[in-house]
mmCIF file of C-alpha atoms in Angstrom:
data_model
loop_
_atom_site.group_PDB
_atom_site.id
_atom_site.type_symbol
_atom_site.label_atom_id
_atom_site.label_comp_id
_atom_site.label_asym_id
_atom_site.label_seq_id
_atom_site.Cartn_x
_atom_site.Cartn_y
_atom_site.Cartn_z
ATOM 1 C CA MET V 287 55.778 67.277 -75.103
ATOM 2 C CA LYS V 288 55.199 64.622 -77.846
ATOM 3 C CA LYS V 289 53.596 62.709 -74.716
ATOM 4 C CA HIS V 290 51.295 65.343 -73.603
ATOM 5 C CA TRP V 291 49.750 66.759 -76.444
ATOM 6 C CA TRP V 292 46.533 64.837 -75.888
ATOM 7 C CA LYS V 293 46.743 66.932 -71.943
ATOM 8 C CA ILE V 294 47.401 70.511 -74.131
ATOM 9 C CA PHE V 295 44.245 69.418 -76.961
ATOM 10 C CA SER V 296 42.116 68.546 -73.791
ATOM 11 C CA LEU V 297 42.703 72.144 -72.685
ATOM 12 C CA ILE V 298 42.424 73.841 -75.326
ATOM 13 C CA LEU V 299 38.839 71.596 -75.981
ATOM 14 C CA LEU V 300 37.691 72.979 -72.888
ATOM 15 C CA LEU V 301 38.244 76.620 -73.373
ATOM 16 C CA TYR V 302 36.677 76.355 -76.816
ATOM 17 C CA ALA V 303 33.737 74.532 -75.290
ATOM 18 C CA VAL V 304 33.540 76.806 -72.054
ATOM 19 C CA VAL V 305 33.818 79.935 -73.686
ATOM 20 C CA ALA V 306 31.337 79.532 -76.867
ATOM 21 C CA GLY V 307 28.991 77.562 -74.788
ATOM 22 C CA PHE V 308 28.048 80.749 -73.413
ATOM 23 C CA THR V 309 28.431 83.176 -76.170
ATOM 24 C CA ILE V 310 27.522 81.379 -79.373
ATOM 25 C CA LYS V 311 23.972 82.094 -80.941
ATOM 26 C CA VAL V 312 21.202 78.691 -80.164
ATOM 27 C CA PRO V 313 18.170 78.154 -81.112
ATOM 28 C CA GLU V 314 15.353 79.593 -79.150
ATOM 29 C CA LEU V 315 13.855 75.789 -78.188
ATOM 30 C CA PRO V 316 9.965 75.237 -76.075
ATOM 31 C CA ILE V 317 10.686 75.087 -72.541
ATOM 32 C CA ILE V 318 14.956 74.810 -72.611
ATOM 33 C CA HIS V 319 14.857 78.530 -73.828
ATOM 34 C CA GLN V 320 18.923 79.647 -73.225
ATOM 35 C CA THR V 321 19.071 77.302 -70.633
ATOM 36 C CA ILE V 322 19.951 74.188 -73.491
ATOM 37 C CA ARG V 323 24.000 76.097 -73.263
ATOM 38 C CA ASN V 324 23.625 73.442 -70.203
ATOM 39 C CA LEU V 325 23.582 70.491 -72.361
ATOM 40 C CA PHE V 326 27.814 71.404 -73.251
ATOM 41 C CA PHE V 327 28.429 70.342 -69.626
ATOM 42 C CA HIS V 328 25.800 67.958 -68.269
ATOM 43 C CA VAL V 329 25.536 65.748 -71.291
ATOM 44 C CA CYS V 330 29.136 65.885 -71.663
ATOM 45 C CA MET V 331 29.741 65.299 -67.087
ATOM 46 C CA TRP V 332 27.645 62.215 -68.083
ATOM 47 C CA PHE V 333 29.720 60.635 -71.548
ATOM 48 C CA THR V 334 32.949 61.112 -69.173
ATOM 49 C CA MET V 335 30.963 59.049 -66.378
ATOM 50 C CA ILE V 336 30.678 56.297 -68.367
ATOM 51 C CA VAL V 337 34.143 56.064 -70.633
ATOM 52 C CA LEU V 338 35.484 56.051 -67.394
ATOM 53 C CA MET V 339 33.007 53.656 -65.954
ATOM 54 C CA ALA V 340 34.035 51.577 -68.781
ATOM 55 C CA VAL V 341 37.741 51.920 -68.319
ATOM 56 C CA SER V 342 37.021 50.800 -64.775
ATOM 57 C CA PHE V 343 35.165 47.643 -65.755
ATOM 58 C CA VAL V 344 37.687 46.135 -68.221
ATOM 59 C CA ASN V 345 40.163 46.595 -65.840
ATOM 60 C CA SER V 346 38.111 44.516 -63.441
ATOM 61 C CA ILE V 347 38.490 41.585 -65.792
ATOM 62 C CA ARG V 348 42.337 42.098 -66.491
ATOM 63 C CA TYR V 349 42.445 41.855 -63.180
ATOM 64 C CA LEU V 350 40.518 39.194 -62.563
ATOM 65 C CA SER V 351 42.646 37.163 -65.398
ATOM 66 C CA GLY V 352 46.612 38.026 -64.034
ATOM 67 C CA PHE V 353 45.799 39.607 -60.591
ATOM 68 C CA GLN V 354 48.484 42.249 -61.335
ATOM 69 C CA ILE V 355 47.252 45.054 -58.717
ATOM 70 C CA LYS V 356 48.396 47.420 -61.798
ATOM 71 C CA HIS V 357 44.833 46.555 -63.142
ATOM 72 C CA ASP V 358 42.870 47.173 -59.573
ATOM 73 C CA LEU V 359 44.512 50.264 -58.782
ATOM 74 C CA LEU V 360 43.168 51.966 -62.045
ATOM 75 C CA SER V 361 39.971 50.655 -62.325
ATOM 76 C CA VAL V 362 39.307 51.537 -58.790
ATOM 77 C CA GLU V 363 40.904 55.523 -59.736
ATOM 78 C CA ALA V 364 39.018 55.119 -63.180
ATOM 79 C CA ALA V 365 35.514 54.298 -61.211
ATOM 80 C CA ARG V 366 36.495 56.990 -58.727
ATOM 81 C CA THR V 367 37.288 60.098 -61.018
ATOM 82 C CA GLY V 368 34.217 58.594 -63.033
ATOM 83 C CA LEU V 369 31.798 58.941 -59.446
ATOM 84 C CA VAL V 370 33.040 62.403 -59.569
ATOM 85 C CA PHE V 371 31.606 63.159 -62.909
ATOM 86 C CA GLY V 372 28.969 61.457 -62.225
ATOM 87 C CA MET V 373 28.137 64.053 -59.201
ATOM 88 C CA LEU V 374 28.778 66.775 -61.227
ATOM 89 C CA GLY V 375 26.387 65.301 -63.978
ATOM 90 C CA ILE V 376 23.893 64.700 -61.134
ATOM 91 C CA LEU V 377 23.910 68.646 -59.963
ATOM 92 C CA THR V 378 24.345 70.197 -63.378
ATOM 93 C CA GLY V 379 20.649 67.701 -64.505
ATOM 94 C CA MET V 380 19.610 69.378 -60.630
ATOM 95 C CA LEU V 381 20.269 73.056 -61.998
ATOM 96 C CA TRP V 382 18.639 72.710 -65.161
ATOM 97 C CA ALA V 383 15.775 70.897 -63.678
ATOM 98 C CA ARG V 384 14.688 73.607 -62.169
ATOM 99 C CA PHE V 385 14.447 75.654 -64.329
ATOM 100 C CA THR V 386 12.797 73.923 -67.141
ATOM 101 C CA TRP V 387 10.355 71.514 -65.386
ATOM 102 C CA GLY V 388 9.966 73.651 -62.049
ATOM 103 C CA ASP V 389 12.154 71.944 -59.303
ATOM 104 C CA PHE V 390 15.521 70.555 -58.651
ATOM 105 C CA TRP V 391 13.980 67.011 -58.836
ATOM 106 C CA VAL V 392 11.420 65.495 -60.783
ATOM 107 C CA LYS V 393 9.649 61.825 -61.270
ATOM 108 C CA ASP V 394 11.750 60.767 -64.376
ATOM 109 C CA PRO V 395 13.124 57.366 -65.237
ATOM 110 C CA GLN V 396 16.227 58.895 -66.148
ATOM 111 C CA LEU V 397 16.992 61.021 -63.417
ATOM 112 C CA ASN V 398 15.532 57.912 -61.010
ATOM 113 C CA GLY V 399 17.805 55.504 -62.553
ATOM 114 C CA ALA V 400 21.044 57.597 -62.776
ATOM 115 C CA ALA V 401 20.357 58.359 -58.982
ATOM 116 C CA THR V 402 20.212 54.667 -58.146
ATOM 117 C CA GLY V 403 23.358 54.053 -60.599
ATOM 118 C CA MET V 404 25.107 56.351 -58.475
ATOM 119 C CA LEU V 405 24.058 54.352 -55.374
ATOM 120 C CA ILE V 406 25.584 51.254 -56.735
ATOM 121 C CA TYR V 407 29.263 52.876 -56.756
ATOM 122 C CA PHE V 408 29.137 54.008 -54.094
ATOM 123 C CA ALA V 409 28.147 50.486 -52.679
ATOM 124 C CA TYR V 410 31.006 49.746 -54.252
ATOM 125 C CA PHE V 411 33.460 51.972 -52.407
ATOM 126 C CA ILE V 412 32.400 51.024 -49.057
ATOM 127 C CA LEU V 413 32.370 47.512 -50.092
ATOM 128 C CA ARG V 414 36.636 48.409 -50.769
ATOM 129 C CA GLY V 415 36.462 49.880 -47.627
ATOM 130 C CA SER V 416 35.144 47.671 -45.842
ATOM 131 C CA LEU V 417 38.413 44.874 -46.385
ATOM 132 C CA GLU V 418 41.790 45.127 -45.119
ATOM 133 C CA ASP V 419 43.682 42.526 -47.255
ATOM 134 C CA GLU V 420 44.264 44.143 -50.482
ATOM 135 C CA HIS V 421 44.117 41.008 -52.984
ATOM 136 C CA LYS V 422 41.072 40.130 -51.254
ATOM 137 C CA LYS V 423 39.365 43.391 -51.441
ATOM 138 C CA ALA V 424 41.151 43.611 -54.840
ATOM 139 C CA ARG V 425 38.980 39.954 -56.073
ATOM 140 C CA LEU V 426 36.087 40.817 -54.161
ATOM 141 C CA SER V 427 35.763 44.647 -55.917
ATOM 142 C CA ALA V 428 36.633 43.425 -59.199
ATOM 143 C CA VAL V 429 34.391 40.885 -59.292
ATOM 144 C CA TYR V 430 31.437 43.387 -57.936
ATOM 145 C CA ASN V 431 32.217 46.416 -59.993
ATOM 146 C CA ILE V 432 32.018 44.039 -63.716
ATOM 147 C CA PHE V 433 27.879 43.390 -61.801
ATOM 148 C CA ALA V 434 27.369 47.194 -61.091
ATOM 149 C CA PHE V 435 28.438 48.543 -64.984
ATOM 150 C CA VAL V 436 26.226 46.011 -65.760
ATOM 151 C CA LEU V 437 23.229 47.328 -63.728
ATOM 152 C CA PHE V 438 24.527 51.282 -64.107
ATOM 153 C CA ILE V 439 24.028 50.873 -68.043
ATOM 154 C CA VAL V 440 20.804 49.287 -67.895
ATOM 155 C CA PHE V 441 19.579 51.647 -65.440
ATOM 156 C CA ILE V 442 20.553 55.028 -67.270
ATOM 157 C CA GLY V 443 19.978 53.450 -70.465
ATOM 158 C CA ILE V 444 18.426 51.100 -70.773
ATOM 159 C CA LEU V 445 15.034 51.276 -68.518
ATOM 160 C CA PRO V 446 14.718 54.715 -69.059
ATOM 161 C CA ARG V 447 14.042 53.750 -72.673
ATOM 162 C CA LEU V 448 11.689 51.038 -71.711
ATOM 163 C CA SER V 449 9.353 53.411 -69.185
ATOM 164 C CA GLU V 450 6.681 55.856 -70.568
ATOM 165 C CA GLY V 451 6.342 59.416 -69.151
ATOM 166 C CA SER V 452 10.337 60.368 -69.128
ATOM 167 C CA LEU V 453 11.057 63.950 -69.413
ATOM 168 C CA HIS V 454 14.490 63.842 -71.274
ATOM 169 C CA PRO V 455 15.143 63.816 -74.639
ATOM 170 C CA GLY V 456 15.612 60.339 -76.544
ATOM 171 C CA LYS V 457 13.829 58.305 -74.249
ATOM 172 C CA ASP V 458 10.670 56.399 -74.461
ATOM 173 C CA GLY V 459 11.968 54.211 -77.430
ATOM 174 C CA SER V 460 13.456 56.645 -79.455
ATOM 175 C CA PRO V 461 16.347 55.561 -80.520
ATOM 176 C CA GLY V 462 19.717 57.266 -79.183
ATOM 177 C CA LEU V 463 21.037 61.069 -78.396
ATOM 178 C CA ASP V 464 18.250 64.095 -79.750
ATOM 179 C CA VAL V 465 20.046 65.887 -81.457
ATOM 180 C CA GLY V 466 17.076 66.901 -83.428
ATOM 181 C CA GLY V 467 16.930 70.319 -81.825
ATOM 182 C CA LEU V 468 21.064 71.157 -81.938
ATOM 183 C CA ASP V 469 22.038 73.262 -84.959
ATOM 184 C CA ASN V 470 25.362 73.611 -86.992
ATOM 185 C CA ASN V 471 26.968 75.988 -84.163
ATOM 186 C CA MET V 472 25.911 74.055 -81.259
ATOM 187 C CA ARG V 473 27.304 70.733 -82.614
ATOM 188 C CA LEU V 474 30.435 72.243 -83.001
ATOM 189 C CA VAL V 475 30.522 73.369 -80.114
ATOM 190 C CA PHE V 476 28.787 70.257 -78.488
ATOM 191 C CA TYR V 477 31.135 67.538 -79.847
ATOM 192 C CA PRO V 478 34.687 69.029 -79.303
ATOM 193 C CA ALA V 479 33.075 69.497 -75.014
ATOM 194 C CA ILE V 480 32.283 65.337 -75.556
ATOM 195 C CA VAL V 481 35.957 64.688 -76.198
ATOM 196 C CA GLY V 482 37.259 67.317 -73.940
ATOM 197 C CA TRP V 483 35.765 66.550 -70.789
ATOM 198 C CA ILE V 484 36.478 62.709 -71.473
ATOM 199 C CA LEU V 485 40.296 63.484 -72.198
ATOM 200 C CA LEU V 486 40.037 65.536 -68.602
ATOM 201 C CA GLY V 487 39.014 62.152 -67.005
ATOM 202 C CA VAL V 488 41.621 60.370 -68.078
ATOM 203 C CA TRP V 489 43.798 62.635 -67.161
ATOM 204 C CA ILE V 490 42.395 62.454 -63.549
ATOM 205 C CA THR V 491 42.295 59.237 -63.577
ATOM 206 C CA ASN V 492 45.781 58.452 -65.008
ATOM 207 C CA LEU V 493 47.277 61.254 -62.314
ATOM 208 C CA ARG V 494 45.374 59.233 -59.365
ATOM 209 C CA PHE V 495 46.611 56.346 -60.930
ATOM 210 C CA ARG V 496 50.362 57.282 -60.665
ATOM 211 C CA MET V 497 49.841 58.487 -57.673
ATOM 212 C CA ARG V 498 48.705 54.922 -56.058
ATOM 213 C CA LYS V 499 51.184 53.610 -58.013
ATOM 214 C CA LEU V 500 53.744 55.459 -55.877
ATOM 215 C CA GLN V 501 52.028 55.137 -52.550
ATOM 216 C CA GLU V 502 52.547 51.210 -53.223
ATOM 217 C CA LYS V 503 55.779 51.251 -53.499
ATOM 218 C CA LEU V 504 56.276 54.056 -50.769
ATOM 219 C CA ASP V 505 54.415 51.428 -48.567
ATOM 220 C CA GLU V 506 56.141 48.698 -49.664
ATOM 221 C CA ASN V 507 59.969 50.292 -48.953
ATOM 222 C CA VAL V 508 58.194 51.049 -44.712
#
């Protein structure tokens, strides 16, 4: 039980975030109104994706430094789980955009950057699928993954701040996440929700990593 405390903690945080996210009183801000509750889901998905892609990035570097296949396996599974959270982030963002900006997709540097970043990681998995030799696949995809993460941060974090006319808060040169519209009630849900979703992403990645290691051992014994 001691080894799994963080998993239980994740479930408690997520249960709290979901229940409180739909029931607490939120500020009546112009345009977004009650849709601000999506903050507890949409933004958290992207935080989780960034953390998991960072884990993938670090393990690609670790693989190239020692060529241990376990680092490649952890790198690819972190990227795979991160991509799922990224797609959930885009879907929740599209739903939010529909009710606040009038359309599922609008001309916005943040949205376009997010889509480009996702395509970069889809190409990462296409690259892996096109190679059969495991070590060659691991080496080439590790190198690609390092550049992919750097470009991903540029497209979702740097270019939107340099571009004009972004509808997202905190852009147009404004530093950090714009939490000016968050009252104390929302902060009490938002920050635990971030931790809960990240822990869930790590949990899923860990499960997939263990499954991949088990599959590798079974393949060796065949």
